[in-house]
């Protein structure tokens, strides 16, 4: 099947998937698109928002609509790496022979919900690093492969400080996209109130399957990318690095900029967004729209820049307009 024919079929299937999610999630169309783009790109997403904004509900609904089996980990300060990866237990057979058997942890699923990931200690957060990057875990020197596709959708509450451990930069870089969940608009909140406080609630329906997800991920990588889009991606990531940028705010106010993973994330995410919108190839507009979700967690402002009123959102928006 050629790319055009495969893209036409994929567009219909993805439209049905979004419609299924829309039965349960109201007013978060852009955020749903970003989460689906992360999955189609083969990556992970970090959902950031205040309590009660349906972050967990969104992940649960995505799992149903995409047909990916899911498990949930509620991160707490006392959570240990073995609680995520699994552990070996000593068993004795009927003949008296003893041996170790590995019991899989909740990471062995296709869509892992890491709820309030910043509540766990750095040791436990690091337990996810190899799984997210390599799609396998190592326990007692033995390698155990995770099912494919494998995705982590983590949630984080930005307003709580006590009992939290900020994610290290190395782990933040493992997330393809950061998805900020806003408060709902008045009309959307009205729909939420009416839909969730009655005798019954709407439910999403399964649309895709793991095999289809893998086919869609392969299709995304086959989609063409024009030279203008590639140049826009390169211009954006280089403008955001203080060592290379000619932007004075970046030179003086950015402590560290995005690495090569940012460019890789943009290359995949712009294709995925184009496919979700029924287009065969991405445009520079896709680069501008995805600049903040890709770069926001891969950059840091100095204290002096924040004190002067500079924000990452405004800086990235300006850099994206310049690059695109």
PDB file of N, CA, C and O in Angstrom, residues 1-19 36 40 207-208 211-223 271-280:
ATOM      1  N   UNK A   1       0.850  -1.189   0.000  1.00  0.00           N
ATOM      2  CA  UNK A   1       0.000   0.000   0.000  1.00  0.00           C
ATOM      3  C   UNK A   1       0.890   1.245   0.000  1.00  0.00           C
ATOM      4  O   UNK A   1       1.813   1.354   0.805  1.00  0.00           O
ATOM      5  N   UNK A   2       0.613   2.194  -0.927  1.00  0.00           N
ATOM      6  CA  UNK A   2       1.445   3.396  -0.971  1.00  0.00           C
ATOM      7  C   UNK A   2       1.048   4.357   0.140  1.00  0.00           C
ATOM      8  O   UNK A   2       0.039   4.177   0.839  1.00  0.00           O
ATOM      9  N   UNK A   3       1.855   5.403   0.306  1.00  0.00           N
ATOM     10  CA  UNK A   3       1.668   6.322   1.420  1.00  0.00           C
ATOM     11  C   UNK A   3       0.334   7.050   1.332  1.00  0.00           C
ATOM     12  O   UNK A   3      -0.361   7.237   2.345  1.00  0.00           O
ATOM     13  N   UNK A   4      -0.064   7.452   0.121  1.00  0.00           N
ATOM     14  CA  UNK A   4      -1.309   8.217  -0.050  1.00  0.00           C
ATOM     15  C   UNK A   4      -2.512   7.379   0.360  1.00  0.00           C
ATOM     16  O   UNK A   4      -3.388   7.828   1.115  1.00  0.00           O
ATOM     17  N   UNK A   5      -2.574   6.149  -0.122  1.00  0.00           N
ATOM     18  CA  UNK A   5      -3.701   5.279   0.209  1.00  0.00           C
ATOM     19  C   UNK A   5      -3.723   4.968   1.707  1.00  0.00           C
ATOM     20  O   UNK A   5      -4.789   4.988   2.349  1.00  0.00           O
ATOM     21  N   UNK A   6      -2.548   4.678   2.265  1.00  0.00           N
ATOM     22  CA  UNK A   6      -2.469   4.382   3.698  1.00  0.00           C
ATOM     23  C   UNK A   6      -2.871   5.594   4.535  1.00  0.00           C
ATOM     24  O   UNK A   6      -3.545   5.455   5.572  1.00  0.00           O
ATOM     25  N   UNK A   7      -2.497   6.796   4.087  1.00  0.00           N
ATOM     26  CA  UNK A   7      -2.838   8.012   4.820  1.00  0.00           C
ATOM     27  C   UNK A   7      -4.339   8.271   4.788  1.00  0.00           C
ATOM     28  O   UNK A   7      -4.922   8.727   5.788  1.00  0.00           O
ATOM     29  N   UNK A   8      -4.993   7.987   3.668  1.00  0.00           N
ATOM     30  CA  UNK A   8      -6.446   8.167   3.574  1.00  0.00           C
ATOM     31  C   UNK A   8      -7.175   7.261   4.568  1.00  0.00           C
ATOM     32  O   UNK A   8      -8.109   7.691   5.252  1.00  0.00           O
ATOM     33  N   UNK A   9      -6.763   6.004   4.623  1.00  0.00           N
ATOM     34  CA  UNK A   9      -7.375   5.067   5.567  1.00  0.00           C
ATOM     35  C   UNK A   9      -7.099   5.492   7.000  1.00  0.00           C
ATOM     36  O   UNK A   9      -7.978   5.467   7.869  1.00  0.00           O
ATOM     37  N   UNK A  10      -5.842   5.906   7.259  1.00  0.00           N
ATOM     38  CA  UNK A  10      -5.459   6.322   8.607  1.00  0.00           C
ATOM     39  C   UNK A  10      -6.251   7.539   9.065  1.00  0.00           C
ATOM     40  O   UNK A  10      -6.655   7.623  10.235  1.00  0.00           O
ATOM     41  N   UNK A  11      -6.507   8.471   8.152  1.00  0.00           N
ATOM     42  CA  UNK A  11      -7.259   9.675   8.512  1.00  0.00           C
ATOM     43  C   UNK A  11      -8.654   9.320   9.000  1.00  0.00           C
ATOM     44  O   UNK A  11      -9.152   9.887   9.992  1.00  0.00           O
ATOM     45  N   UNK A  12      -9.313   8.388   8.326  1.00  0.00           N
ATOM     46  CA  UNK A  12     -10.651   7.964   8.738  1.00  0.00           C
ATOM     47  C   UNK A  12     -10.619   7.278  10.103  1.00  0.00           C
ATOM     48  O   UNK A  12     -11.475   7.538  10.963  1.00  0.00           O
ATOM     49  N   UNK A  13      -9.645   6.408  10.304  1.00  0.00           N
ATOM     50  CA  UNK A  13      -9.552   5.689  11.574  1.00  0.00           C
ATOM     51  C   UNK A  13      -9.236   6.648  12.732  1.00  0.00           C
ATOM     52  O   UNK A  13      -9.779   6.511  13.830  1.00  0.00           O
ATOM     53  N   UNK A  14      -8.381   7.612  12.476  1.00  0.00           N
ATOM     54  CA  UNK A  14      -8.023   8.559  13.523  1.00  0.00           C
ATOM     55  C   UNK A  14      -9.178   9.510  13.837  1.00  0.00           C
ATOM     56  O   UNK A  14      -9.365   9.911  14.986  1.00  0.00           O
ATOM     57  N   UNK A  15      -9.966   9.866  12.815  1.00  0.00           N
ATOM     58  CA  UNK A  15     -11.149  10.694  13.050  1.00  0.00           C
ATOM     59  C   UNK A  15     -12.151   9.959  13.932  1.00  0.00           C
ATOM     60  O   UNK A  15     -12.764  10.550  14.839  1.00  0.00           O
ATOM     61  N   UNK A  16     -12.315   8.651  13.692  1.00  0.00           N
ATOM     62  CA  UNK A  16     -13.207   7.846  14.528  1.00  0.00           C
ATOM     63  C   UNK A  16     -12.671   7.744  15.954  1.00  0.00           C
ATOM     64  O   UNK A  16     -13.445   7.759  16.920  1.00  0.00           O
ATOM     65  N   UNK A  17     -11.357   7.661  16.088  1.00  0.00           N
ATOM     66  CA  UNK A  17     -10.743   7.597  17.419  1.00  0.00           C
ATOM     67  C   UNK A  17     -10.985   8.882  18.192  1.00  0.00           C
ATOM     68  O   UNK A  17     -11.357   8.862  19.372  1.00  0.00           O
ATOM     69  N   UNK A  18     -10.811  10.015  17.539  1.00  0.00           N
ATOM     70  CA  UNK A  18     -11.036  11.300  18.194  1.00  0.00           C
ATOM     71  C   UNK A  18     -12.504  11.482  18.555  1.00  0.00           C
ATOM     72  O   UNK A  18     -12.830  12.047  19.608  1.00  0.00           O
ATOM     73  N   UNK A  19     -13.409  10.991  17.704  1.00  0.00           N
ATOM     74  CA  UNK A  19     -14.842  11.079  18.004  1.00  0.00           C
ATOM     75  C   UNK A  19     -15.186  10.247  19.228  1.00  0.00           C
ATOM     76  O   UNK A  19     -15.998  10.656  20.068  1.00  0.00           O
ATOM     77  N   UNK A  36      -2.427  12.040  21.063  1.00  0.00           N
ATOM     78  CA  UNK A  36      -2.443  11.097  19.947  1.00  0.00           C
ATOM     79  C   UNK A  36      -1.189  11.259  19.091  1.00  0.00           C
ATOM     80  O   UNK A  36      -0.633  10.266  18.596  1.00  0.00           O
ATOM     81  N   UNK A  40       1.344   8.320  18.089  1.00  0.00           N
ATOM     82  CA  UNK A  40       1.655   8.039  16.682  1.00  0.00           C
ATOM     83  C   UNK A  40       3.145   8.209  16.402  1.00  0.00           C
ATOM     84  O   UNK A  40       3.679   7.569  15.493  1.00  0.00           O
ATOM     85  N   UNK A 207     -11.533   1.704  19.143  1.00  0.00           N
ATOM     86  CA  UNK A 207     -11.501   1.938  17.698  1.00  0.00           C
ATOM     87  C   UNK A 207     -10.272   1.267  17.084  1.00  0.00           C
ATOM     88  O   UNK A 207     -10.379   0.501  16.134  1.00  0.00           O
ATOM     89  N   UNK A 208      -9.106   1.548  17.637  1.00  0.00           N
ATOM     90  CA  UNK A 208      -7.861   1.015  17.102  1.00  0.00           C
ATOM     91  C   UNK A 208      -7.435  -0.245  17.859  1.00  0.00           C
ATOM     92  O   UNK A 208      -8.073  -0.654  18.825  1.00  0.00           O
ATOM     93  N   UNK A 211      -1.895  -3.528  16.851  1.00  0.00           N
ATOM     94  CA  UNK A 211      -1.317  -3.747  15.523  1.00  0.00           C
ATOM     95  C   UNK A 211      -1.519  -2.528  14.635  1.00  0.00           C
ATOM     96  O   UNK A 211      -0.617  -2.134  13.878  1.00  0.00           O
ATOM     97  N   UNK A 212      -2.704  -1.916  14.711  1.00  0.00           N
ATOM     98  CA  UNK A 212      -2.964  -0.711  13.916  1.00  0.00           C
ATOM     99  C   UNK A 212      -2.078   0.445  14.367  1.00  0.00           C
ATOM    100  O   UNK A 212      -1.612   1.231  13.534  1.00  0.00           O
ATOM    101  N   UNK A 213      -1.868   0.557  15.675  1.00  0.00           N
ATOM    102  CA  UNK A 213      -0.996   1.618  16.188  1.00  0.00           C
ATOM    103  C   UNK A 213       0.403   1.472  15.610  1.00  0.00           C
ATOM    104  O   UNK A 213       1.029   2.454  15.174  1.00  0.00           O
ATOM    105  N   UNK A 214       0.918   0.261  15.586  1.00  0.00           N
ATOM    106  CA  UNK A 214       2.252   0.023  15.023  1.00  0.00           C
ATOM    107  C   UNK A 214       2.288   0.377  13.542  1.00  0.00           C
ATOM    108  O   UNK A 214       3.271   0.961  13.054  1.00  0.00           O
ATOM    109  N   UNK A 215       1.221   0.051  12.793  1.00  0.00           N
ATOM    110  CA  UNK A 215       1.155   0.406  11.373  1.00  0.00           C
ATOM    111  C   UNK A 215       1.119   1.923  11.195  1.00  0.00           C
ATOM    112  O   UNK A 215       1.765   2.469  10.284  1.00  0.00           O
ATOM    113  N   UNK A 216       0.373   2.610  12.065  1.00  0.00           N
ATOM    114  CA  UNK A 216       0.291   4.069  11.982  1.00  0.00           C
ATOM    115  C   UNK A 216       1.632   4.708  12.316  1.00  0.00           C
ATOM    116  O   UNK A 216       2.029   5.706  11.702  1.00  0.00           O
ATOM    117  N   UNK A 217       2.341   4.152  13.293  1.00  0.00           N
ATOM    118  CA  UNK A 217       3.660   4.684  13.626  1.00  0.00           C
ATOM    119  C   UNK A 217       4.631   4.505  12.460  1.00  0.00           C
ATOM    120  O   UNK A 217       5.462   5.394  12.190  1.00  0.00           O
ATOM    121  N   UNK A 218       4.531   3.368  11.772  1.00  0.00           N
ATOM    122  CA  UNK A 218       5.380   3.151  10.589  1.00  0.00           C
ATOM    123  C   UNK A 218       5.014   4.123   9.482  1.00  0.00           C
ATOM    124  O   UNK A 218       5.892   4.633   8.762  1.00  0.00           O
ATOM    125  N   UNK A 219       3.709   4.402   9.326  1.00  0.00           N
ATOM    126  CA  UNK A 219       3.264   5.342   8.306  1.00  0.00           C
ATOM    127  C   UNK A 219       3.790   6.747   8.578  1.00  0.00           C
ATOM    128  O   UNK A 219       4.218   7.451   7.648  1.00  0.00           O
ATOM    129  N   UNK A 220       3.762   7.167   9.840  1.00  0.00           N
ATOM    130  CA  UNK A 220       4.264   8.489  10.206  1.00  0.00           C
ATOM    131  C   UNK A 220       5.715   8.650   9.768  1.00  0.00           C
ATOM    132  O   UNK A 220       6.119   9.693   9.237  1.00  0.00           O
ATOM    133  N   UNK A 221       6.513   7.620   9.955  1.00  0.00           N
ATOM    134  CA  UNK A 221       7.925   7.691   9.578  1.00  0.00           C
ATOM    135  C   UNK A 221       8.124   7.663   8.061  1.00  0.00           C
ATOM    136  O   UNK A 221       9.194   8.041   7.579  1.00  0.00           O
ATOM    137  N   UNK A 222       7.122   7.204   7.326  1.00  0.00           N
ATOM    138  CA  UNK A 222       7.219   7.186   5.862  1.00  0.00           C
ATOM    139  C   UNK A 222       6.760   8.488   5.229  1.00  0.00           C
ATOM    140  O   UNK A 222       7.020   8.729   4.041  1.00  0.00           O
ATOM    141  N   UNK A 223       6.079   9.331   5.969  1.00  0.00           N
ATOM    142  CA  UNK A 223       5.534  10.568   5.405  1.00  0.00           C
ATOM    143  C   UNK A 223       6.667  11.526   5.017  1.00  0.00           C
ATOM    144  O   UNK A 223       7.652  11.659   5.746  1.00  0.00           O
ATOM    145  N   UNK A 271       4.757  15.347  11.553  1.00  0.00           N
ATOM    146  CA  UNK A 271       4.141  14.381  10.652  1.00  0.00           C
ATOM    147  C   UNK A 271       2.856  13.816  11.254  1.00  0.00           C
ATOM    148  O   UNK A 271       1.833  13.675  10.565  1.00  0.00           O
ATOM    149  N   UNK A 272       2.932  13.481  12.552  1.00  0.00           N
ATOM    150  CA  UNK A 272       1.761  12.924  13.215  1.00  0.00           C
ATOM    151  C   UNK A 272       0.611  13.924  13.226  1.00  0.00           C
ATOM    152  O   UNK A 272      -0.552  13.556  12.999  1.00  0.00           O
ATOM    153  N   UNK A 273       0.905  15.190  13.478  1.00  0.00           N
ATOM    154  CA  UNK A 273      -0.156  16.213  13.490  1.00  0.00           C
ATOM    155  C   UNK A 273      -0.765  16.374  12.103  1.00  0.00           C
ATOM    156  O   UNK A 273      -1.987  16.528  11.962  1.00  0.00           O
ATOM    157  N   UNK A 274       0.076  16.338  11.077  1.00  0.00           N
ATOM    158  CA  UNK A 274      -0.444  16.436   9.710  1.00  0.00           C
ATOM    159  C   UNK A 274      -1.378  15.269   9.416  1.00  0.00           C
ATOM    160  O   UNK A 274      -2.455  15.453   8.835  1.00  0.00           O
ATOM    161  N   UNK A 275      -0.997  14.066   9.817  1.00  0.00           N
ATOM    162  CA  UNK A 275      -1.833  12.895   9.583  1.00  0.00           C
ATOM    163  C   UNK A 275      -3.153  13.006  10.331  1.00  0.00           C
ATOM    164  O   UNK A 275      -4.221  12.665   9.792  1.00  0.00           O
ATOM    165  N   UNK A 276      -3.105  13.486  11.559  1.00  0.00           N
ATOM    166  CA  UNK A 276      -4.327  13.658  12.349  1.00  0.00           C
ATOM    167  C   UNK A 276      -5.280  14.659  11.721  1.00  0.00           C
ATOM    168  O   UNK A 276      -6.499  14.564  11.896  1.00  0.00           O
ATOM    169  N   UNK A 277      -4.737  15.604  10.969  1.00  0.00           N
ATOM    170  CA  UNK A 277      -5.563  16.619  10.324  1.00  0.00           C
ATOM    171  C   UNK A 277      -5.849  16.301   8.861  1.00  0.00           C
ATOM    172  O   UNK A 277      -6.384  17.136   8.134  1.00  0.00           O
ATOM    173  N   UNK A 278      -5.487  15.089   8.424  1.00  0.00           N
ATOM    174  CA  UNK A 278      -5.820  14.666   7.075  1.00  0.00           C
ATOM    175  C   UNK A 278      -4.903  15.199   6.001  1.00  0.00           C
ATOM    176  O   UNK A 278      -5.284  15.236   4.825  1.00  0.00           O
ATOM    177  N   UNK A 279      -3.680  15.579   6.377  1.00  0.00           N
ATOM    178  CA  UNK A 279      -2.716  16.077   5.387  1.00  0.00           C
ATOM    179  C   UNK A 279      -1.603  15.052   5.202  1.00  0.00           C
ATOM    180  O   UNK A 279      -1.238  14.344   6.132  1.00  0.00           O
ATOM    181  N   UNK A 280      -1.060  15.014   3.998  1.00  0.00           N
ATOM    182  CA  UNK A 280      -0.035  14.023   3.674  1.00  0.00           C
ATOM    183  C   UNK A 280       1.354  14.452   4.124  1.00  0.00           C
ATOM    184  O   UNK A 280       2.219  13.608   4.368  1.00  0.00           O
TER     185      UNK A 280
END
